[in-house]
Short mmCIF file of C-alpha atoms in Angstrom, two decimals:
data_model
loop_
_atom_site.label_atom_id
_atom_site.label_comp_id
_atom_site.label_asym_id
_atom_site.label_seq_id
_atom_site.Cartn_x
_atom_site.Cartn_y
_atom_site.Cartn_z
CA MET X 1 1.69 4.93 21.68
CA ASP X 2 2.53 1.29 20.77
CA LEU X 3 3.07 0.99 16.99
CA LYS X 4 3.10 -2.32 15.08
CA TYR X 5 3.22 -1.12 11.48
CA PHE X 6 5.25 2.05 11.87
CA THR X 7 8.58 3.12 13.36
CA LYS X 8 9.20 6.53 14.73
CA GLU X 9 12.40 8.35 13.78
CA GLY X 10 12.24 11.83 15.27
CA ASN X 11 9.10 13.54 13.97
CA VAL X 12 8.69 11.03 11.06
CA TYR X 13 6.70 7.83 11.28
CA LYS X 14 7.80 5.27 8.64
CA LYS X 15 5.73 2.29 7.66
CA LYS X 16 7.51 -0.96 8.14
CA ALA X 17 7.98 -3.03 4.94
CA GLN X 18 5.42 -5.85 4.53
CA PHE X 19 6.95 -8.57 2.32
CA SER X 20 4.24 -11.22 2.61
CA TYR X 21 2.14 -9.75 -0.20
CA ALA X 22 5.20 -9.64 -2.53
CA ILE X 23 6.27 -13.15 -1.62
CA ILE X 24 2.84 -14.64 -2.26
CA LEU X 25 2.47 -12.72 -5.57
CA THR X 26 5.93 -13.69 -6.75
CA MET X 27 5.34 -17.33 -5.90
CA ALA X 28 2.03 -17.28 -7.83
CA PHE X 29 3.78 -15.87 -10.93
CA LEU X 30 6.53 -18.45 -10.65
CA LEU X 31 3.90 -21.22 -10.31
CA PHE X 32 2.15 -19.97 -13.48
CA ALA X 33 5.55 -19.80 -15.28
CA TYR X 34 6.29 -23.42 -14.24
CA GLY X 35 2.79 -24.39 -15.52
CA GLY X 36 3.44 -22.57 -18.82
CA TYR X 37 6.68 -24.51 -19.25
CA HIS X 38 4.99 -27.86 -18.68
CA ILE X 39 2.02 -27.17 -21.03
CA LYS X 40 4.38 -25.83 -23.71
CA LEU X 41 3.24 -22.24 -23.65
CA PRO X 42 6.54 -20.25 -23.74
CA THR X 43 4.80 -16.92 -23.95
CA LEU X 44 2.94 -17.48 -20.67
CA MET X 45 6.20 -18.72 -19.08
CA TRP X 46 8.19 -15.64 -20.09
CA ILE X 47 5.45 -13.15 -19.18
CA CYS X 48 5.06 -14.74 -15.73
CA LEU X 49 8.81 -14.87 -15.21
CA GLY X 50 9.04 -11.16 -16.13
CA LEU X 51 6.24 -10.29 -13.74
CA ALA X 52 7.85 -12.39 -10.97
CA ALA X 53 11.05 -10.41 -11.45
CA PHE X 54 9.17 -7.08 -11.55
CA VAL X 55 7.18 -7.59 -8.27
CA PRO X 56 10.18 -7.39 -5.85
CA PHE X 57 11.41 -4.16 -7.46
CA SER X 58 7.97 -2.65 -7.21
CA ILE X 59 7.66 -3.61 -3.52
CA MET X 60 11.12 -2.27 -2.69
CA SER X 61 10.16 1.18 -4.22
CA GLN X 62 7.10 1.52 -1.94
CA TYR X 63 7.16 3.69 1.16
CA LEU X 64 4.86 5.60 3.47
CA GLU X 65 5.94 8.33 5.84
CA ILE X 66 3.95 10.57 8.17
CA ASP X 67 5.93 13.70 8.89
CA THR X 68 4.46 15.42 11.94
CA SER X 69 6.79 18.45 11.79
CA GLN X 70 5.73 19.33 8.21
CA LYS X 71 2.23 17.89 8.76
CA VAL X 72 2.22 15.83 5.61
CA ILE X 73 1.88 12.19 4.53
CA LYS X 74 4.43 11.22 1.85
CA GLY X 75 4.55 7.97 -0.05
CA LYS X 76 4.85 5.94 -3.16
CA THR X 77 2.69 2.84 -3.74
CA ALA X 78 4.25 1.26 -6.81
CA LEU X 79 7.23 1.37 -9.12
CA LEU X 80 5.43 3.08 -11.97
CA ARG X 81 3.23 5.41 -9.93
CA PRO X 82 4.32 8.88 -8.94
CA SER X 83 5.03 9.71 -5.33
CA PHE X 84 2.50 11.84 -3.36
CA CYS X 85 2.58 14.37 -0.60
CA ILE X 86 -0.70 15.14 1.26
CA ALA X 87 -1.10 17.78 3.89
CA PHE X 88 -2.98 16.81 7.04
CA ASP X 89 -5.46 19.59 6.51
CA ASN X 90 -6.37 18.35 3.00
CA ILE X 91 -7.31 14.84 4.11
CA GLN X 92 -11.06 14.20 3.74
CA ASN X 93 -11.44 10.55 4.80
CA PHE X 94 -9.92 7.09 4.62
CA GLU X 95 -11.44 4.03 2.97
CA LEU X 96 -10.81 0.29 3.24
CA TYR X 97 -11.48 -1.39 -0.11
CA SER X 98 -11.69 -5.15 -0.44
CA LEU X 99 -11.70 -6.99 -3.73
CA SER X 100 -13.08 -10.56 -3.84
CA HIS X 101 -13.56 -13.08 -6.62
CA ASN X 102 -15.96 -16.00 -5.98
CA PHE X 103 -15.88 -15.41 -2.22
CA ILE X 104 -12.07 -15.41 -2.13
CA ARG X 105 -10.47 -12.15 -1.04
CA THR X 106 -7.71 -11.25 -3.48
CA ASN X 107 -6.77 -7.78 -2.36
CA THR X 108 -7.46 -5.24 0.37
CA ALA X 109 -6.33 -1.69 0.04
CA LEU X 110 -6.27 1.39 2.26
CA HIS X 111 -7.19 4.58 0.35
CA VAL X 112 -7.10 8.22 1.35
CA TYR X 113 -9.34 10.85 -0.16
CA TYR X 114 -7.91 14.36 -0.12
CA ILE X 115 -8.20 17.78 -1.74
CA ASN X 116 -5.28 18.57 -4.07
CA GLU X 117 -3.72 21.99 -4.70
CA LYS X 118 -6.29 22.67 -7.48
CA GLY X 119 -9.20 22.14 -5.16
CA LYS X 120 -10.29 18.81 -6.58
CA GLU X 121 -10.96 15.60 -4.61
CA LYS X 122 -8.34 12.95 -5.30
CA MET X 123 -7.79 9.44 -4.07
CA THR X 124 -4.61 7.46 -3.68
CA ALA X 125 -3.71 4.07 -2.09
CA LEU X 126 -1.66 4.12 1.08
CA ALA X 127 -1.19 0.37 1.61
CA GLN X 128 -2.44 -2.96 0.29
CA GLY X 129 -2.49 -6.57 1.49
CA PHE X 130 -4.66 -9.68 1.70
CA THR X 131 -6.37 -9.32 4.99
CA MET X 132 -8.91 -6.67 6.06
CA LYS X 133 -7.60 -6.90 9.67
CA ALA X 134 -4.02 -5.83 8.71
CA MET X 135 -5.36 -2.83 6.73
CA GLN X 136 -7.75 -1.93 9.56
CA ASN X 137 -4.86 -2.02 11.97
CA THR X 138 -2.73 0.14 9.73
CA LEU X 139 -5.55 2.66 9.43
CA ASN X 140 -5.99 2.66 13.22
CA GLU X 141 -2.31 3.44 13.67
CA ILE X 142 -2.44 6.21 11.04
CA GLU X 143 -5.45 7.75 12.81
CA ASP X 144 -3.69 7.47 16.21
CA ILE X 145 -0.70 9.29 14.80
CA LEU X 146 -2.80 12.05 13.29
CA ALA X 147 -4.93 12.34 16.47
CA HIS X 148 -1.79 12.53 18.61
CA GLU X 149 -0.37 15.30 16.42
CA GLN X 150 -3.65 17.12 15.88
CA PRO X 151 -5.92 16.93 18.94
CA LYS X 152 -8.67 18.81 17.04
CA ARG X 153 -9.20 16.01 14.49
#
């Protein structure tokens, strides 16, 4: 199995860090801060500088692991969101979600729907980026890993 977005360490597949999304978002906030400085809006400048500083910490806290020995997917998608642990058997389906404004794609996310321990259907994001192709390839790799570990799926 040839993996582009994951690395295998024993029975654990870890998603490689994707910094392009963070770099583009940080640069956009810095650009808005620069604009706020030039049009004499210090509030805009300080808010954008704060967000530009916040984005790298948020990206560094993200992780996604597929543990085939415990048969779970573990991860954390943002700095202020709690981590999650989903058993393979509880996964219902995956969804690619694309958000566009005026025909410009601004975000694409990969979501998983699962049944939690209370028996309710829940949804959480596994990954996000700008292109549908990257998220589709990530989904394909996740499905390949799950199919390799669970031939019944």
